[in-house]
């Protein structure tokens, strides 16, 4: 796949001949008190406390004693973004340029190793796209090979995962030039993405103003879809949800989630510039509300994010409720992997952004749930926090390929909800 070609249709991307060996489980999160999809994430509050030790300055602003290198870097002019957001932005010694860099990795969460590689790459690049950056200079791949795999299985699975990662990188206009591979109890896949750019090539995530509109570019519910698909072979769990969903609906939702996670957020990153986005983040392991809160705390202005609408893959809300809301899907804390961008846009630009997202995705063969964007909330004056209203409007996003999806295009309508007017 070259950098200029559009993503292939899902039927051409999703493979079955390269699945993980029968019975092989790279990682069983349920054995560790986790649901599939939350994987290796440290809880958000604990993570922020841990990362505080990486900050270059003391709380009193005096800097680290004796750290002359840190003091020199801090004195360089230009935008700067450190620990806690999607990327680091570091001014370089060469005037007018900044290094923007990110890294991410996780355990496999889908059964197809090729698609898992694509998802891992899309997830890494998404951090750059959340800054409005559309070009990546270089990628490294991080790969852990499971010590439980025999030679035959390893030679069958790992090349497909690497190929998926490479293909997604090429689709994003970049290449993988190296990385690190180790032996581990479980497969781990991820990478590093780096770009050197000028300030006008990225959008700092701190410019939201009261009156802005919140837009989300992919539906929620990937964690629920992946778990529900796993439960098809677990009668005790399937019995809890079989009254609200059919097996065919679960399979369709799983395919939609897999394709959504493997889709790059590059189109949305480009449109952020065209429609004057004020701030953005990508929605991943901490869920919609977790990342919205993180973005809100970064704002220069005293604002709050209020979320009224939740676009969710069809039937995932019902499954979550049938499980006793174990995923906290409608509360916004259900983990997502390689989710969409949450973008703060001027009110007059939001509908046009959504419309162009839909038209560009359709033109590239991206018909389906990820071929659009949804207006989900507003920015108002407040205390730099985010919240979801008590009874948000649930937008059921029909999976591509389902019979109902071909008859209903209203779920990607860019028109603002009455709640937002």
Tab-separated table of C-alpha atoms in Angstrom, residues 36-286:
chain	number	residue	atom	x	y	z
A	36	UNK	CA	-10.569	-6.884	27.336
A	37	UNK	CA	-9.810	-3.459	25.919
A	38	UNK	CA	-8.618	-1.752	29.121
A	39	UNK	CA	-5.407	-3.712	28.906
A	40	UNK	CA	-2.263	-2.133	30.337
A	41	UNK	CA	-3.557	1.314	31.291
A	42	UNK	CA	-2.641	2.608	34.728
A	43	UNK	CA	-5.667	4.417	36.279
A	44	UNK	CA	-5.651	8.050	35.195
A	45	UNK	CA	-5.276	9.670	38.634
A	46	UNK	CA	-2.464	7.307	39.606
A	47	UNK	CA	-0.714	7.875	36.276
A	48	UNK	CA	-0.714	11.657	36.620
A	49	UNK	CA	0.841	11.363	40.071
A	50	UNK	CA	3.544	9.057	38.742
A	51	UNK	CA	4.302	11.322	35.795
A	52	UNK	CA	4.707	14.365	38.049
A	53	UNK	CA	8.256	13.179	38.693
A	54	UNK	CA	9.120	13.691	35.027
A	55	UNK	CA	8.237	17.381	34.965
A	56	UNK	CA	11.368	19.514	34.405
A	57	UNK	CA	10.349	22.268	36.841
A	58	UNK	CA	9.675	22.243	40.534
A	59	UNK	CA	6.262	23.355	41.751
A	60	UNK	CA	7.836	26.667	42.840
A	61	UNK	CA	9.046	27.293	39.283
A	62	UNK	CA	12.732	27.321	40.193
A	63	UNK	CA	13.633	24.308	38.071
A	64	UNK	CA	15.705	21.278	39.032
A	65	UNK	CA	18.859	22.195	40.898
A	66	UNK	CA	21.976	21.677	38.848
A	67	UNK	CA	20.104	20.584	35.748
A	68	UNK	CA	21.722	22.982	33.308
A	69	UNK	CA	20.578	21.012	30.257
A	70	UNK	CA	16.962	21.266	31.369
A	71	UNK	CA	17.343	24.988	32.032
A	72	UNK	CA	18.756	25.534	28.545
A	73	UNK	CA	15.870	23.669	26.902
A	74	UNK	CA	13.341	25.599	28.973
A	75	UNK	CA	14.805	28.883	27.729
A	76	UNK	CA	14.358	27.997	24.039
A	77	UNK	CA	11.553	30.024	22.434
A	78	UNK	CA	8.492	28.365	20.970
A	79	UNK	CA	5.377	26.405	21.947
A	80	UNK	CA	5.935	23.712	24.542
A	81	UNK	CA	3.860	20.758	25.702
A	82	UNK	CA	5.072	18.294	28.301
A	83	UNK	CA	3.797	15.409	30.382
A	84	UNK	CA	0.100	14.606	30.442
A	85	UNK	CA	-1.145	15.237	26.897
A	86	UNK	CA	-1.014	13.267	23.652
A	87	UNK	CA	2.443	14.417	22.510
A	88	UNK	CA	5.452	16.246	23.771
A	89	UNK	CA	6.257	19.466	21.913
A	90	UNK	CA	9.858	20.538	22.395
A	91	UNK	CA	11.425	23.637	20.787
A	92	UNK	CA	14.656	22.714	19.022
A	93	UNK	CA	17.966	24.542	19.071
A	94	UNK	CA	17.413	25.316	15.402
A	95	UNK	CA	15.211	28.402	15.374
A	96	UNK	CA	11.551	28.089	14.548
A	97	UNK	CA	11.364	24.300	14.667
A	98	UNK	CA	9.824	21.935	17.213
A	99	UNK	CA	10.074	18.204	17.815
A	100	UNK	CA	6.665	16.598	18.279
A	101	UNK	CA	6.873	13.030	19.499
A	102	UNK	CA	4.699	10.328	21.017
A	103	UNK	CA	4.804	6.648	21.965
A	104	UNK	CA	2.170	4.041	22.780
A	105	UNK	CA	1.802	0.261	23.019
A	106	UNK	CA	-0.644	-2.354	24.298
A	107	UNK	CA	-1.590	-6.016	24.230
A	108	UNK	CA	-3.536	-7.507	21.302
A	109	UNK	CA	-7.300	-7.042	21.495
A	110	UNK	CA	-8.495	-8.478	18.165
A	111	UNK	CA	-7.960	-11.943	16.751
A	112	UNK	CA	-6.380	-10.940	13.439
A	113	UNK	CA	-2.653	-10.126	13.759
A	114	UNK	CA	-2.547	-8.061	10.551
A	115	UNK	CA	-5.389	-5.860	11.763
A	116	UNK	CA	-3.793	-5.686	15.202
A	117	UNK	CA	-0.685	-4.244	13.581
A	118	UNK	CA	-2.746	-1.653	11.712
A	119	UNK	CA	-4.612	-0.711	14.879
A	120	UNK	CA	-1.388	-0.302	16.852
A	121	UNK	CA	0.082	1.998	14.208
A	122	UNK	CA	-3.124	4.034	13.881
A	123	UNK	CA	-3.190	4.425	17.655
A	124	UNK	CA	0.361	5.809	17.762
A	125	UNK	CA	-0.168	8.202	14.848
A	126	UNK	CA	-3.423	9.417	16.368
A	127	UNK	CA	-1.506	11.371	19.005
A	128	UNK	CA	0.120	13.428	16.251
A	129	UNK	CA	-3.190	13.853	14.454
A	130	UNK	CA	-4.740	15.198	17.662
A	131	UNK	CA	-2.278	18.095	17.332
A	132	UNK	CA	-3.471	18.784	13.781
A	133	UNK	CA	-0.269	17.275	12.394
A	134	UNK	CA	-0.821	15.380	9.151
A	135	UNK	CA	2.758	14.372	8.330
A	136	UNK	CA	5.018	12.067	10.333
A	137	UNK	CA	8.759	12.033	9.644
A	138	UNK	CA	9.583	8.674	11.178
A	139	UNK	CA	8.148	5.732	13.096
A	140	UNK	CA	9.730	3.057	15.255
A	141	UNK	CA	7.967	-0.182	16.103
A	142	UNK	CA	7.929	-1.700	19.585
A	143	UNK	CA	7.244	-5.435	19.580
A	144	UNK	CA	7.193	-8.090	22.256
A	145	UNK	CA	7.054	-11.724	21.153
A	146	UNK	CA	5.262	-14.118	23.490
A	147	UNK	CA	7.475	-16.783	25.002
A	148	UNK	CA	4.441	-19.105	24.897
A	149	UNK	CA	4.505	-19.233	21.104
A	150	UNK	CA	6.343	-22.021	19.330
A	151	UNK	CA	8.506	-21.289	16.300
A	152	UNK	CA	5.769	-22.126	13.800
A	153	UNK	CA	3.192	-19.880	15.433
A	154	UNK	CA	5.672	-17.040	15.844
A	155	UNK	CA	6.686	-17.193	12.194
A	156	UNK	CA	3.022	-17.189	11.200
A	157	UNK	CA	1.693	-14.426	13.446
A	158	UNK	CA	4.421	-11.849	13.968
A	159	UNK	CA	5.170	-11.070	10.295
A	160	UNK	CA	1.481	-10.319	9.748
A	161	UNK	CA	1.450	-7.960	12.707
A	162	UNK	CA	4.553	-6.192	11.405
A	163	UNK	CA	3.048	-5.979	7.917
A	164	UNK	CA	-0.151	-4.415	9.273
A	165	UNK	CA	1.850	-1.838	11.219
A	166	UNK	CA	3.976	-1.037	8.168
A	167	UNK	CA	0.988	-0.752	5.816
A	168	UNK	CA	-0.778	1.687	8.138
A	169	UNK	CA	2.420	3.737	8.431
A	170	UNK	CA	2.701	3.923	4.644
A	171	UNK	CA	-0.955	4.946	4.436
A	172	UNK	CA	-0.063	7.787	6.792
A	173	UNK	CA	2.750	8.896	4.486
A	174	UNK	CA	5.593	7.700	6.690
A	175	UNK	CA	7.781	4.647	7.177
A	176	UNK	CA	9.080	2.395	9.930
A	177	UNK	CA	12.864	2.620	10.180
A	178	UNK	CA	13.594	0.556	13.285
A	179	UNK	CA	12.444	-0.208	16.790
A	180	UNK	CA	12.913	-2.777	19.534
A	181	UNK	CA	11.860	-6.427	19.865
A	182	UNK	CA	11.929	-8.462	23.077
A	183	UNK	CA	10.607	-11.717	24.550
A	184	UNK	CA	7.724	-11.382	27.008
A	185	UNK	CA	4.930	-13.536	28.501
A	186	UNK	CA	2.452	-11.729	26.226
A	187	UNK	CA	2.514	-10.125	22.826
A	188	UNK	CA	2.882	-6.338	23.022
A	189	UNK	CA	2.743	-4.067	19.989
A	190	UNK	CA	3.168	-0.320	19.602
A	191	UNK	CA	5.591	2.299	18.428
A	192	UNK	CA	7.031	5.796	18.418
A	193	UNK	CA	6.085	8.588	16.017
A	194	UNK	CA	8.211	11.695	15.513
A	195	UNK	CA	8.027	14.823	13.399
A	196	UNK	CA	10.016	18.053	13.220
A	197	UNK	CA	7.778	20.913	12.176
A	198	UNK	CA	7.084	24.626	12.303
A	199	UNK	CA	4.538	26.108	14.733
A	200	UNK	CA	1.948	26.642	11.996
A	201	UNK	CA	1.863	22.904	11.317
A	202	UNK	CA	0.365	21.979	14.690
A	203	UNK	CA	-2.450	23.220	16.908
A	204	UNK	CA	-1.711	23.506	20.603
A	205	UNK	CA	-4.499	21.871	22.665
A	206	UNK	CA	-5.229	24.881	24.838
A	207	UNK	CA	-7.312	27.391	22.877
A	208	UNK	CA	-10.952	26.440	23.549
A	209	UNK	CA	-13.314	29.364	24.201
A	210	UNK	CA	-16.900	29.571	25.496
A	211	UNK	CA	-19.274	28.989	22.607
A	212	UNK	CA	-17.127	26.358	20.907
A	213	UNK	CA	-18.704	23.065	19.872
A	214	UNK	CA	-17.320	19.605	20.690
A	215	UNK	CA	-17.059	17.159	17.785
A	216	UNK	CA	-16.141	13.456	17.918
A	217	UNK	CA	-14.853	11.705	14.789
A	218	UNK	CA	-15.377	8.012	15.662
A	219	UNK	CA	-18.157	6.207	17.531
A	220	UNK	CA	-17.668	4.866	21.042
A	221	UNK	CA	-18.100	1.273	22.184
A	222	UNK	CA	-15.022	-0.533	20.861
A	223	UNK	CA	-14.233	-2.130	24.226
A	224	UNK	CA	-17.775	-3.452	24.555
A	225	UNK	CA	-17.770	-4.782	20.991
A	226	UNK	CA	-14.467	-6.626	21.447
A	227	UNK	CA	-15.608	-8.171	24.735
A	228	UNK	CA	-19.016	-9.176	23.388
A	229	UNK	CA	-17.343	-10.942	20.476
A	230	UNK	CA	-15.135	-12.836	22.900
A	231	UNK	CA	-18.239	-13.869	24.879
A	232	UNK	CA	-19.732	-15.700	21.895
A	233	UNK	CA	-17.642	-18.670	23.051
A	234	UNK	CA	-18.366	-18.175	26.758
A	235	UNK	CA	-21.916	-19.399	27.498
A	236	UNK	CA	-22.041	-17.987	31.033
A	237	UNK	CA	-21.326	-14.494	29.713
A	238	UNK	CA	-23.278	-14.783	26.482
A	239	UNK	CA	-26.399	-15.696	28.492
A	240	UNK	CA	-26.249	-12.259	30.152
A	241	UNK	CA	-26.563	-10.379	26.857
A	242	UNK	CA	-28.354	-12.739	24.445
A	243	UNK	CA	-31.737	-11.164	25.169
A	244	UNK	CA	-30.608	-7.736	23.896
A	245	UNK	CA	-28.419	-8.655	20.909
A	246	UNK	CA	-28.059	-11.401	18.315
A	247	UNK	CA	-24.841	-13.190	17.453
A	248	UNK	CA	-24.908	-11.626	13.990
A	249	UNK	CA	-25.211	-8.145	15.510
A	250	UNK	CA	-22.231	-8.854	17.768
A	251	UNK	CA	-20.140	-9.999	14.797
A	252	UNK	CA	-21.102	-6.885	12.811
A	253	UNK	CA	-20.244	-4.626	15.751
A	254	UNK	CA	-16.889	-6.370	16.201
A	255	UNK	CA	-16.024	-5.905	12.528
A	256	UNK	CA	-17.033	-2.245	12.755
A	257	UNK	CA	-14.971	-1.716	15.895
A	258	UNK	CA	-11.955	-3.383	14.306
A	259	UNK	CA	-12.177	-1.299	11.144
A	260	UNK	CA	-12.796	1.885	13.136
A	261	UNK	CA	-9.728	1.288	15.307
A	262	UNK	CA	-7.604	0.635	12.201
A	263	UNK	CA	-8.735	3.860	10.489
A	264	UNK	CA	-6.291	6.772	10.645
A	265	UNK	CA	-7.439	10.113	12.043
A	266	UNK	CA	-5.414	11.886	9.361
A	267	UNK	CA	-8.399	13.386	7.526
A	268	UNK	CA	-9.699	14.952	10.730
A	269	UNK	CA	-6.228	16.365	11.490
A	270	UNK	CA	-6.157	18.183	8.162
A	271	UNK	CA	-9.657	19.545	8.607
A	272	UNK	CA	-8.733	20.932	12.033
A	273	UNK	CA	-6.665	23.564	10.232
A	274	UNK	CA	-9.255	24.283	7.567
A	275	UNK	CA	-12.001	24.923	10.115
A	276	UNK	CA	-9.894	26.705	12.750
A	277	UNK	CA	-9.975	24.127	15.550
A	278	UNK	CA	-9.032	25.522	18.952
A	279	UNK	CA	-7.964	22.296	20.678
A	280	UNK	CA	-8.221	18.532	20.347
A	281	UNK	CA	-7.269	15.192	21.862
A	282	UNK	CA	-7.784	11.581	20.854
A	283	UNK	CA	-10.091	9.292	22.797
A	284	UNK	CA	-8.333	6.132	23.971
A	285	UNK	CA	-7.748	4.223	27.197
A	286	UNK	CA	-9.315	6.668	29.658
